[in-house]
mmCIF file of N, CA and C in Angstrom:
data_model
loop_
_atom_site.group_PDB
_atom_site.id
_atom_site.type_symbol
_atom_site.label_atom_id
_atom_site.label_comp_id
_atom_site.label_asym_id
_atom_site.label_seq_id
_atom_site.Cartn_x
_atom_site.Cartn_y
_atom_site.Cartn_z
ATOM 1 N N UNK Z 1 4.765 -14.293 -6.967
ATOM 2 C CA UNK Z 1 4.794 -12.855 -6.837
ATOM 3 C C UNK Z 1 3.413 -12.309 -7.189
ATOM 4 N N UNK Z 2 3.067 -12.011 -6.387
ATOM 5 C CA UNK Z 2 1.532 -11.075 -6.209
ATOM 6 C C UNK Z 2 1.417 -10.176 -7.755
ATOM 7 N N UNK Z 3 0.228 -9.873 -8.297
ATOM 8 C CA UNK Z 3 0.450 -8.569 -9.434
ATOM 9 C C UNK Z 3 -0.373 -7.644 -8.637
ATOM 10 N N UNK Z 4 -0.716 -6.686 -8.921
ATOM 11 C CA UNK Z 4 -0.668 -5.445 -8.319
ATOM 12 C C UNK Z 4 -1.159 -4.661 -9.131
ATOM 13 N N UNK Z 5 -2.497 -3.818 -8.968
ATOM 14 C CA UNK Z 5 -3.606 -2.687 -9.861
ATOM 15 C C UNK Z 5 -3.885 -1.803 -8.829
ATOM 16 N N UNK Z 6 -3.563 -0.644 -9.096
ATOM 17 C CA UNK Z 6 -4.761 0.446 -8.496
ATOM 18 C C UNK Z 6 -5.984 1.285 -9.019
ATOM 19 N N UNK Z 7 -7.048 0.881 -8.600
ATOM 20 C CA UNK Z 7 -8.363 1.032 -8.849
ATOM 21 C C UNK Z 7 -9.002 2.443 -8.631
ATOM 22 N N UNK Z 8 -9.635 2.708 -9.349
ATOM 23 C CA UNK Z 8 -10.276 4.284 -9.274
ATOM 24 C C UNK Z 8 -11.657 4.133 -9.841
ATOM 25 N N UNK Z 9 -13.078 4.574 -9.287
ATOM 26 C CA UNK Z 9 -14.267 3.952 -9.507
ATOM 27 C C UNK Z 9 -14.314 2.250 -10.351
ATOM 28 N N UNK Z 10 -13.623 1.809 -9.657
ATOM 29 C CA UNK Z 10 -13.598 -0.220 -10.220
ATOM 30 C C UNK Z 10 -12.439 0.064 -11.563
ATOM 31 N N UNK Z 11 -11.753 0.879 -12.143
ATOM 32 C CA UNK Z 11 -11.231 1.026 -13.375
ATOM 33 C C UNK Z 11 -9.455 0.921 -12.938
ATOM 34 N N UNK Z 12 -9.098 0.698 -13.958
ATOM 35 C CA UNK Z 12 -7.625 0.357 -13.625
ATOM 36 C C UNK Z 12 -6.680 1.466 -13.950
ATOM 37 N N UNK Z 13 -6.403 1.960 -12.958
ATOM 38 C CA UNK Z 13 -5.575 3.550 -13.119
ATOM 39 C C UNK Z 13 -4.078 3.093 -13.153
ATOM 40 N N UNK Z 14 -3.298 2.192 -12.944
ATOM 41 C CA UNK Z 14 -1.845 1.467 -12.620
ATOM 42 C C UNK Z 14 -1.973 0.183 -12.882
ATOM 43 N N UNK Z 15 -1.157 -0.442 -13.364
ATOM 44 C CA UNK Z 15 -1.403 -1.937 -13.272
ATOM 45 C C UNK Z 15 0.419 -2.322 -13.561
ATOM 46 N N UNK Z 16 0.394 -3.405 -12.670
ATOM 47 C CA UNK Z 16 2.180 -3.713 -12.356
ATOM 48 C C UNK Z 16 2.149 -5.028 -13.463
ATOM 49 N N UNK Z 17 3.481 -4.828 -14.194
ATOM 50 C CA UNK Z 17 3.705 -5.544 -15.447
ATOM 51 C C UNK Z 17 3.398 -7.074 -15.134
ATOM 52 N N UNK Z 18 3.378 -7.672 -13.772
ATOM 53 C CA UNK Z 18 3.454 -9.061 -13.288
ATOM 54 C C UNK Z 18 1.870 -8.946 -13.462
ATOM 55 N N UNK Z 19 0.683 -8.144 -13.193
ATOM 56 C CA UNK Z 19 -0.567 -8.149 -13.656
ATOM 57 C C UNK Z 19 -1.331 -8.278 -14.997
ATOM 58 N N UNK Z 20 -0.572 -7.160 -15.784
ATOM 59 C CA UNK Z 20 -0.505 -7.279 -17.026
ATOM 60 C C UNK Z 20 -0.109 -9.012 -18.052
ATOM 61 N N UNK Z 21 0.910 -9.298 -17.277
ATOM 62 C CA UNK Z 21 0.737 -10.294 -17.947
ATOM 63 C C UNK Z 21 0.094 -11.957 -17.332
ATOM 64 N N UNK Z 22 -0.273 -11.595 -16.158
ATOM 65 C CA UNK Z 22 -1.346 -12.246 -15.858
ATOM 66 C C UNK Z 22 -2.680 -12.816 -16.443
ATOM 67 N N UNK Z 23 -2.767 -11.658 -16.948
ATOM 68 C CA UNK Z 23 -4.291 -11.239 -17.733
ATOM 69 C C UNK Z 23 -3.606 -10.990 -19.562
ATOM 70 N N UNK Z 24 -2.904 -11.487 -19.563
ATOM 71 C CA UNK Z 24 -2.210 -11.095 -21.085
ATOM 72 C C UNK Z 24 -2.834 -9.784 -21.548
ATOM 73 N N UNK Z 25 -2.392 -8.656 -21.007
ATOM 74 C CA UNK Z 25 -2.803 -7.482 -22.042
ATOM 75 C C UNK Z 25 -2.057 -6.616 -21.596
ATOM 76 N N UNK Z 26 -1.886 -5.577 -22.790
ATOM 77 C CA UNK Z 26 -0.859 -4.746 -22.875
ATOM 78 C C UNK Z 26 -1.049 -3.552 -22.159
ATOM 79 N N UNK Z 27 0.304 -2.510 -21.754
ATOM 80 C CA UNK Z 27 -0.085 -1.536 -20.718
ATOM 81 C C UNK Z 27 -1.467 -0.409 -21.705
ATOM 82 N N UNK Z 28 -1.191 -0.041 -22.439
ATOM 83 C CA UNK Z 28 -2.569 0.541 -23.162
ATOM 84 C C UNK Z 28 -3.739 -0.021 -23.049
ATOM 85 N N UNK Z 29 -3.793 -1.134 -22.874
ATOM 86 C CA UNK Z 29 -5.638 -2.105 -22.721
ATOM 87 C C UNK Z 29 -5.626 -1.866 -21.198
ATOM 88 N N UNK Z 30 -4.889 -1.975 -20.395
ATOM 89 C CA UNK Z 30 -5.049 -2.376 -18.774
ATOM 90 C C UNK Z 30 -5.443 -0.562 -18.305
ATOM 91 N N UNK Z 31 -4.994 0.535 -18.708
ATOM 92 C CA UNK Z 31 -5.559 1.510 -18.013
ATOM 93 C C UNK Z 31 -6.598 2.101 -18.787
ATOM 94 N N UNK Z 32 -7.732 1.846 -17.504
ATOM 95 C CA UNK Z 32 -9.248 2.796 -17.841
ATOM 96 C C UNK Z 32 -10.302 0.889 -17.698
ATOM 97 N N UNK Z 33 -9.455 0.431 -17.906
ATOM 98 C CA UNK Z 33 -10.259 -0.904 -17.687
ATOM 99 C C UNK Z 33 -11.084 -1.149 -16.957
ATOM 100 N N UNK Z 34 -12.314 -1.014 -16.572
ATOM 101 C CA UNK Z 34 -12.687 -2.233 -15.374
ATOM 102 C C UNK Z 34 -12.475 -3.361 -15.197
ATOM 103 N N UNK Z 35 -11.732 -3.303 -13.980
ATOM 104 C CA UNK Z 35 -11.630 -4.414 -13.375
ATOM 105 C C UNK Z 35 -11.964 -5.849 -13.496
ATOM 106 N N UNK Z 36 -13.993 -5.550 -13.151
ATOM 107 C CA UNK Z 36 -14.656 -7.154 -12.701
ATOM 108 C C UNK Z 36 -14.433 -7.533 -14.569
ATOM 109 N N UNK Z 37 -14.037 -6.668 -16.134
ATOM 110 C CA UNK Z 37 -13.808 -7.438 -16.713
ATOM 111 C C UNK Z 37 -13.230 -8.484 -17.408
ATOM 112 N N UNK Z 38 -12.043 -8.511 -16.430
ATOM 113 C CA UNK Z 38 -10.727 -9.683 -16.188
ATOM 114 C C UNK Z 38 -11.195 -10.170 -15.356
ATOM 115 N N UNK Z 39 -12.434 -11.079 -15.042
ATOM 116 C CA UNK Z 39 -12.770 -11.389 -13.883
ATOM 117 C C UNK Z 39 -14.078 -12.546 -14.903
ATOM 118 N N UNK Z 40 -13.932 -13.867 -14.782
ATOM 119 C CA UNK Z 40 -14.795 -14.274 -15.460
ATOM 120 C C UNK Z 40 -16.570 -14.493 -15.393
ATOM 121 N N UNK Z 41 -17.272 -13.893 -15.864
ATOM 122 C CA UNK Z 41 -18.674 -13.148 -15.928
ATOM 123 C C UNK Z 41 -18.935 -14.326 -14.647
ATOM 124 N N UNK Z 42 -19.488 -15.303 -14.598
ATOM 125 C CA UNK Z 42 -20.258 -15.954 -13.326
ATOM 126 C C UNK Z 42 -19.577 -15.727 -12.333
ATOM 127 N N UNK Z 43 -18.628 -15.198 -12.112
ATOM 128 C CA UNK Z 43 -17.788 -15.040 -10.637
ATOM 129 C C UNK Z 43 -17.896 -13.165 -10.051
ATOM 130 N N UNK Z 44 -18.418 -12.469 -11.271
ATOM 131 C CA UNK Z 44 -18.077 -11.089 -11.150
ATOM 132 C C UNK Z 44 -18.681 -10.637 -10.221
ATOM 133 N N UNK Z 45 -20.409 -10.750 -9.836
ATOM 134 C CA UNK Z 45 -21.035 -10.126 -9.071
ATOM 135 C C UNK Z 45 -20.811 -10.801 -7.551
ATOM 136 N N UNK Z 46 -20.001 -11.943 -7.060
ATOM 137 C CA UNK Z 46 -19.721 -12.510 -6.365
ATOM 138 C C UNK Z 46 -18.037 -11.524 -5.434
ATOM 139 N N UNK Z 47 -17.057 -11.402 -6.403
ATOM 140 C CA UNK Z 47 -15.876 -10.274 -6.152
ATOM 141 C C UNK Z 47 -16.145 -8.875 -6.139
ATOM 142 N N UNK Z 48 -17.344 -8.655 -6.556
ATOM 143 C CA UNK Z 48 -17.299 -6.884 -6.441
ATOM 144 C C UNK Z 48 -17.474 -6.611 -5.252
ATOM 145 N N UNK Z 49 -18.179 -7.228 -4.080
ATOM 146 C CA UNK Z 49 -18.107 -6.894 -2.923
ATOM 147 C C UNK Z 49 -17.069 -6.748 -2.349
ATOM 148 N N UNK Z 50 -15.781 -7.496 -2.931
ATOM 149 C CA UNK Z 50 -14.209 -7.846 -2.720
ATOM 150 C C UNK Z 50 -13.599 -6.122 -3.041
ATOM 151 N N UNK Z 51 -13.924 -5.415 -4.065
ATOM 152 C CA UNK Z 51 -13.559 -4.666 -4.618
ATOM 153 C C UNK Z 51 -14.510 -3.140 -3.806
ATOM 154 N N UNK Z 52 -14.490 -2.723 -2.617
ATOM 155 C CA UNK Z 52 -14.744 -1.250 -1.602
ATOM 156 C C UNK Z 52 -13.889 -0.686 -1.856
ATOM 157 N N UNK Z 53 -14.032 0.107 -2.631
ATOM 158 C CA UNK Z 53 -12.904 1.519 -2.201
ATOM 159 C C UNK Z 53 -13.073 2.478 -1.485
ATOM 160 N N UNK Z 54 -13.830 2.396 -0.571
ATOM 161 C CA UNK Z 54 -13.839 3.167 0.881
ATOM 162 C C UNK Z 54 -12.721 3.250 1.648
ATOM 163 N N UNK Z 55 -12.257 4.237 2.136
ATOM 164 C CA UNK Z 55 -11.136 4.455 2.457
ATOM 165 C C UNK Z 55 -11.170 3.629 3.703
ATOM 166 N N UNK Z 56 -10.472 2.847 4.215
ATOM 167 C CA UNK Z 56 -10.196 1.863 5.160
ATOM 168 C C UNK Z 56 -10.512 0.541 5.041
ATOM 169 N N UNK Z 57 -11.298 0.326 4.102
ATOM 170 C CA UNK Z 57 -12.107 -0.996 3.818
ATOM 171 C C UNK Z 57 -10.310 -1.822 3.597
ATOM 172 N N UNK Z 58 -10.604 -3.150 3.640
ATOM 173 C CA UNK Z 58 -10.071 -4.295 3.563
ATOM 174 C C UNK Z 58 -10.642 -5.878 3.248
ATOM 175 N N UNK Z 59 -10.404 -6.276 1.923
ATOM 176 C CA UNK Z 59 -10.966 -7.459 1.759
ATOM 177 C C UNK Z 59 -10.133 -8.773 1.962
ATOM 178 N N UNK Z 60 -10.624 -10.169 2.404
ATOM 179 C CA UNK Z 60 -9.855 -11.327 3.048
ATOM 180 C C UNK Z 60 -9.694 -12.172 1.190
ATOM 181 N N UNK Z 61 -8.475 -12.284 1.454
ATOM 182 C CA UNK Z 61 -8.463 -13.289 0.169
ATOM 183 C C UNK Z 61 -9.861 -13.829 -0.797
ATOM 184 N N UNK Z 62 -9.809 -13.468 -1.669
ATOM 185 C CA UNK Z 62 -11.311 -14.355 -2.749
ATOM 186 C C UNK Z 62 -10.777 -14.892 -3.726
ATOM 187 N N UNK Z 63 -11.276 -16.242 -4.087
ATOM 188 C CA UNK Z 63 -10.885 -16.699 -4.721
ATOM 189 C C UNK Z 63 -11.740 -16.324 -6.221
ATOM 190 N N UNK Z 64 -11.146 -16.272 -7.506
ATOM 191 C CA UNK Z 64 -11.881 -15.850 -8.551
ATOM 192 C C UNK Z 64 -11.284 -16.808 -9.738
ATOM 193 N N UNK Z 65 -12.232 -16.609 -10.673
ATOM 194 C CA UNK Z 65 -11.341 -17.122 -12.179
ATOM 195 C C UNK Z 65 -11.324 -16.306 -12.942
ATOM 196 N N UNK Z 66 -9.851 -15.869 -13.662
ATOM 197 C CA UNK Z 66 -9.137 -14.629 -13.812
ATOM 198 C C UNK Z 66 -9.805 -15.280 -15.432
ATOM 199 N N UNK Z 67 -10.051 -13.883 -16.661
ATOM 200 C CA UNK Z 67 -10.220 -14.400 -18.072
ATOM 201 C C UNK Z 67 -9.177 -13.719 -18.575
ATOM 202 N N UNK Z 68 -8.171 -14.192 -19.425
ATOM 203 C CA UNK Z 68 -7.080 -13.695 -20.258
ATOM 204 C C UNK Z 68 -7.273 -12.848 -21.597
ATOM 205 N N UNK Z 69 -7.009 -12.053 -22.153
ATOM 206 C CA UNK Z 69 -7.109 -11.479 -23.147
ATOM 207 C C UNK Z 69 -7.479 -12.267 -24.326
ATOM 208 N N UNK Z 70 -6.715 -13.165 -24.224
ATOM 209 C CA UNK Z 70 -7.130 -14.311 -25.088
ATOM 210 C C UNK Z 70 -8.075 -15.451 -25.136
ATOM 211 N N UNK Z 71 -9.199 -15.359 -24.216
ATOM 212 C CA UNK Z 71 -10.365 -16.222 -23.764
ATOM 213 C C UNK Z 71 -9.861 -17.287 -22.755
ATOM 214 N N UNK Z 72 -8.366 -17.315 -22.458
ATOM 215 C CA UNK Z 72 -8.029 -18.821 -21.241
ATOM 216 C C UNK Z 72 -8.559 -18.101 -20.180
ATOM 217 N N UNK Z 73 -8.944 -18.960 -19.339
ATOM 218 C CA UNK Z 73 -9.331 -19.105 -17.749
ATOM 219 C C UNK Z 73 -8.556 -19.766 -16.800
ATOM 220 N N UNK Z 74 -8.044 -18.788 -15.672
ATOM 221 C CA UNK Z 74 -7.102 -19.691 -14.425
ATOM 222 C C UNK Z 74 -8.014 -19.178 -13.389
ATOM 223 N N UNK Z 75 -7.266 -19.989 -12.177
ATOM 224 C CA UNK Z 75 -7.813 -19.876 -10.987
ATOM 225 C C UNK Z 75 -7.108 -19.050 -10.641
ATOM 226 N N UNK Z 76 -7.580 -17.416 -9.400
ATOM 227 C CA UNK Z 76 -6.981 -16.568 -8.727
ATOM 228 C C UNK Z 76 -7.641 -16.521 -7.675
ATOM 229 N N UNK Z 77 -6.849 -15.511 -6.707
ATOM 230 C CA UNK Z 77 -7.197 -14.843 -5.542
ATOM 231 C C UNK Z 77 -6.575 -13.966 -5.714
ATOM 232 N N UNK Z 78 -7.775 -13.034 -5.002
ATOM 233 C CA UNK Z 78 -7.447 -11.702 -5.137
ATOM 234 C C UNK Z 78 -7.644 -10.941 -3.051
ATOM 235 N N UNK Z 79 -6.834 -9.842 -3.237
ATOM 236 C CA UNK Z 79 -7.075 -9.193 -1.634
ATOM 237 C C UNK Z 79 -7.441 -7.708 -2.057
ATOM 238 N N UNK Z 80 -8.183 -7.080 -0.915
ATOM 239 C CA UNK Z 80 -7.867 -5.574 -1.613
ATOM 240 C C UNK Z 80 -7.958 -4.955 -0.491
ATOM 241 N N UNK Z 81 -7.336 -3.761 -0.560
ATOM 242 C CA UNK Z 81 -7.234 -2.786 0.393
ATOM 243 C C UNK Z 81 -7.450 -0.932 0.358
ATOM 244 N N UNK Z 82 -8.575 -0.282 0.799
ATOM 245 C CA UNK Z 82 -8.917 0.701 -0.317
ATOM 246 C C UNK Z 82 -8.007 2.104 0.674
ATOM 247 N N UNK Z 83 -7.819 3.272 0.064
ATOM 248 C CA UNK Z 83 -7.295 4.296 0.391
ATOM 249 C C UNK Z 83 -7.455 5.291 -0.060
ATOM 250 N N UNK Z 84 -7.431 6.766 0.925
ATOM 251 C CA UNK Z 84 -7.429 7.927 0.406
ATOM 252 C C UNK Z 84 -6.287 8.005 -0.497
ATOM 253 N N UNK Z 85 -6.267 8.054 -1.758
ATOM 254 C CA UNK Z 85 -5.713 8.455 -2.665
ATOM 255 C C UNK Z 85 -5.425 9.857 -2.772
ATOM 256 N N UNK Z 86 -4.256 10.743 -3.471
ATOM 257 C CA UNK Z 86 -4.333 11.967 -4.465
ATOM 258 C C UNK Z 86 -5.377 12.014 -5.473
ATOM 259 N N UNK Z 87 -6.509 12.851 -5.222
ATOM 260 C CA UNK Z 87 -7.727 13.063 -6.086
ATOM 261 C C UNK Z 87 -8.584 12.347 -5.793
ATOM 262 N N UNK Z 88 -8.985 11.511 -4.813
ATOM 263 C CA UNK Z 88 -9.937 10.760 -3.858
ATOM 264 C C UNK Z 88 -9.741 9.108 -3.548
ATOM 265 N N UNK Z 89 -10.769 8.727 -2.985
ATOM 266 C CA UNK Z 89 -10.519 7.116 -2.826
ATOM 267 C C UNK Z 89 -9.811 6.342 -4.298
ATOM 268 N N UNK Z 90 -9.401 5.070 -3.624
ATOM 269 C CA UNK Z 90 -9.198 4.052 -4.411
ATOM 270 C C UNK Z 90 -8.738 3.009 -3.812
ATOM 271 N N UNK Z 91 -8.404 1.557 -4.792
ATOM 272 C CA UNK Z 91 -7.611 0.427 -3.908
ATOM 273 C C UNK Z 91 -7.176 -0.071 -4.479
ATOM 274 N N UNK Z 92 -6.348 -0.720 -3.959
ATOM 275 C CA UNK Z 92 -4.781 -1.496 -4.307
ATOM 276 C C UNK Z 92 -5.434 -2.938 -4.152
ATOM 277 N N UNK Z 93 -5.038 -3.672 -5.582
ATOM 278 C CA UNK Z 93 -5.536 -4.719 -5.400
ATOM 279 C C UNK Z 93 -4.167 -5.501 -5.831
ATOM 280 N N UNK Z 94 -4.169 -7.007 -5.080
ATOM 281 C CA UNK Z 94 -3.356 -7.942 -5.313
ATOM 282 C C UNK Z 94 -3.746 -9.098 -5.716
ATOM 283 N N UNK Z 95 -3.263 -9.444 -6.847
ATOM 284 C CA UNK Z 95 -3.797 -10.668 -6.962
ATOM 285 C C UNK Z 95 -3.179 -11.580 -7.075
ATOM 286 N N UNK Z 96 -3.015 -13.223 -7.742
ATOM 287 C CA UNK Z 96 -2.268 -14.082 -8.222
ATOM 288 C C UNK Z 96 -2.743 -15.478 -8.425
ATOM 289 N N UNK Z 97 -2.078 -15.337 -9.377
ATOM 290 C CA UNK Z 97 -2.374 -16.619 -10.148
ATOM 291 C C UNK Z 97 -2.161 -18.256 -9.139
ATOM 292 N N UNK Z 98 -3.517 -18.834 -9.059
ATOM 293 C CA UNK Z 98 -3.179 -20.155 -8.274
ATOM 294 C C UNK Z 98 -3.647 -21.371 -8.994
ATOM 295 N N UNK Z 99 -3.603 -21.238 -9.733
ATOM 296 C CA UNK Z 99 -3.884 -22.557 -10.693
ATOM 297 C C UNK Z 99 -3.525 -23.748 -10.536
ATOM 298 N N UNK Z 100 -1.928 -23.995 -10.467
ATOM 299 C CA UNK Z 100 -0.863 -24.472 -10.034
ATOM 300 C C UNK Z 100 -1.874 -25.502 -9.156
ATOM 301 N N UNK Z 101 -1.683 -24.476 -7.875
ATOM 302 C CA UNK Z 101 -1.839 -24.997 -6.512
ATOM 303 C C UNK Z 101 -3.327 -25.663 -6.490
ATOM 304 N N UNK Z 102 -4.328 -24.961 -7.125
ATOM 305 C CA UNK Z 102 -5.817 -25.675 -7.537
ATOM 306 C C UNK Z 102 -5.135 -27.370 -7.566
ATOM 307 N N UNK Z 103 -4.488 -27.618 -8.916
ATOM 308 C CA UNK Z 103 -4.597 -28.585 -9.809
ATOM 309 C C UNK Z 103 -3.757 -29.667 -8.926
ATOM 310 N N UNK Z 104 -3.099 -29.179 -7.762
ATOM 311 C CA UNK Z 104 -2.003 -29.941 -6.835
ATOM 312 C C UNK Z 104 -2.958 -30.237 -5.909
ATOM 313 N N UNK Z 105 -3.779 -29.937 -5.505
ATOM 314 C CA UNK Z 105 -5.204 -29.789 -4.293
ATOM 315 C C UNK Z 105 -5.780 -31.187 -5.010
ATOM 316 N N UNK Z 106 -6.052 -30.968 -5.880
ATOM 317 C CA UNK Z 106 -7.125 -31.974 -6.579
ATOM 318 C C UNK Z 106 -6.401 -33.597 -6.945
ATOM 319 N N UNK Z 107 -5.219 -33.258 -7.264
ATOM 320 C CA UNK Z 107 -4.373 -34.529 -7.377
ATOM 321 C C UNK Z 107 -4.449 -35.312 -5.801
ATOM 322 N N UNK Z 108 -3.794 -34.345 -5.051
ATOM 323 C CA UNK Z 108 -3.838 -34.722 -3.901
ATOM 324 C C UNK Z 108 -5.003 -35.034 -2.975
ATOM 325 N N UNK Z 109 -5.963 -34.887 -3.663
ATOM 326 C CA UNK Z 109 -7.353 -36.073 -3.195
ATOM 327 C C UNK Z 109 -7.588 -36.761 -3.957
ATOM 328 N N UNK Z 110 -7.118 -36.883 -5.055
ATOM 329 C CA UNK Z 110 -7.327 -37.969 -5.673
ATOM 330 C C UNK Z 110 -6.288 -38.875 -5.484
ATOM 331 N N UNK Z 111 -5.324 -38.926 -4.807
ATOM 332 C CA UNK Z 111 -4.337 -40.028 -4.491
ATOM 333 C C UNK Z 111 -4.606 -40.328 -3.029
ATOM 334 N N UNK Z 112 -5.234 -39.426 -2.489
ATOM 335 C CA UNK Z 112 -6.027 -39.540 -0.772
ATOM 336 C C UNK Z 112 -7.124 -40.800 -0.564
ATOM 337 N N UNK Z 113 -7.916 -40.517 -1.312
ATOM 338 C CA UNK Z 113 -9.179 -41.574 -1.748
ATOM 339 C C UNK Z 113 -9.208 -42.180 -2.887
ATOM 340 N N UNK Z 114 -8.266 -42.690 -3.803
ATOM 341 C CA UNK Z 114 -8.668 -43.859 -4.768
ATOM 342 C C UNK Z 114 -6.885 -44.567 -4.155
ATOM 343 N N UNK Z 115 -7.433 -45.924 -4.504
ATOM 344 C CA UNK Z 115 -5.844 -46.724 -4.864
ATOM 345 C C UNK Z 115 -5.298 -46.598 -6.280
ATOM 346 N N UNK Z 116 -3.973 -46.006 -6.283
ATOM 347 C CA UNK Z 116 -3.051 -45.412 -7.462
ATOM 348 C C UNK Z 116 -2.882 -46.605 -8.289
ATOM 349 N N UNK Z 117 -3.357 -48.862 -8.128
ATOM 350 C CA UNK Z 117 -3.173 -49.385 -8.844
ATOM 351 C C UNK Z 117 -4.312 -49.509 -9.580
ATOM 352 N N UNK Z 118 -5.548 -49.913 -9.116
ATOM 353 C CA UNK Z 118 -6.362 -50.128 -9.745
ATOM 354 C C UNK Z 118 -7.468 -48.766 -9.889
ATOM 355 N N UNK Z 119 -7.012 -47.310 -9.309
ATOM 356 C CA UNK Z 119 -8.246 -46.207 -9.640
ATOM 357 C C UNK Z 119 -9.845 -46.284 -8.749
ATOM 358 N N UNK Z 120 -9.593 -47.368 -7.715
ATOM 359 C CA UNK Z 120 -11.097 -47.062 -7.609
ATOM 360 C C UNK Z 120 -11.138 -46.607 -5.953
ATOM 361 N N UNK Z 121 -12.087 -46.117 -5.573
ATOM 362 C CA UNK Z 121 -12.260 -45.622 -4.180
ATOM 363 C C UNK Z 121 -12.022 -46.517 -2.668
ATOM 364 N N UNK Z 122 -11.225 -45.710 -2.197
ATOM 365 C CA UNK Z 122 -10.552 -46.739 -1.002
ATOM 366 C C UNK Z 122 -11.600 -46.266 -0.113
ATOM 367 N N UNK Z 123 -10.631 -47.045 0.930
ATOM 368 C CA UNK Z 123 -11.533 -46.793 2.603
ATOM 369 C C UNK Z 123 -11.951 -45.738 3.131
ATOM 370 N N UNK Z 124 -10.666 -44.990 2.846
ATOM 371 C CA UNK Z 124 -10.611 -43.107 3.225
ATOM 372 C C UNK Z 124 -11.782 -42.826 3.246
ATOM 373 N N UNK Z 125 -12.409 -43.233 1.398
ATOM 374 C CA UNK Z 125 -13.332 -41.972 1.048
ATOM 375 C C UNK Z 125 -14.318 -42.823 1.316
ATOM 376 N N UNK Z 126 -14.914 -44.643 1.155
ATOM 377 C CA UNK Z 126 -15.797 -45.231 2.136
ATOM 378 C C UNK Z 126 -16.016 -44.357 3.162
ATOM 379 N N UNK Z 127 -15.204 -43.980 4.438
ATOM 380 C CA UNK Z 127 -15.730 -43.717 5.483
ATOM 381 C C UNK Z 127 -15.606 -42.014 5.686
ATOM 382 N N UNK Z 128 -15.591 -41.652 4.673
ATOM 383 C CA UNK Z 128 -15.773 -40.345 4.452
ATOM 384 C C UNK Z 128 -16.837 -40.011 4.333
#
């Protein structure tokens, strides 16, 4: 299930409880927030382009690493979509947690190219 923020100059004016606890923080920390700072510093200036709130703009999935209230780091993607708002632009951002699916990606090349008895690199990745 997607979480869900609406953005007003990059700041978090709404944030849907499945977001909130995404990012472990409470509804009082999440509004007035910026954004790129649930967003872990080497990845930030990379997603703000992700983040137009021009009214029509639309961004394609980005992948980011989300920082938790509590210093953990997961893997996300985020989409956004910006709109004339009541009281001017803004955008609806979606995000979600893919960590999971990262850590299933990576298994699954690693059982692609090594043999599961002895660990070392098969043919696959030879002729890869």
């Amino acid at each position: 299930m997607p979480a869900v923020a609406v953005l007003r100059k990059g700041r978090i004016g709404w944030a849907s409880p499945a977001l909130r606890r995404m990012f472990a923080l409470e509804a009082s920390d999440a509004l007035g927030k910026p954004f790129l700072e649930l967003v872990a510093a080497e990845d930030r200036e990379a997603l703000a382009h992700a983040l137009d709130e021009t009214p029509g703009a639309t961004s394609p999935p980005s992948a980011f690493r989300g920082s938790r209230a509590d210093g953990s780091v997961f893997d996300g993607e985020l989409s956004c979509a910006a709109f004339e708002l009541p009281g001017g632009p803004g955008a609806v951002v979606a995000a979600r947690d893919v960590s999971e699916q990262r850590r299933a990606e990576i298994r699954l090349a690693e059982l692609a190219f090594h043999d599961p008895l002895t660990e070392l690199p098969n043919r696959a990745l030879f002729f890869d």
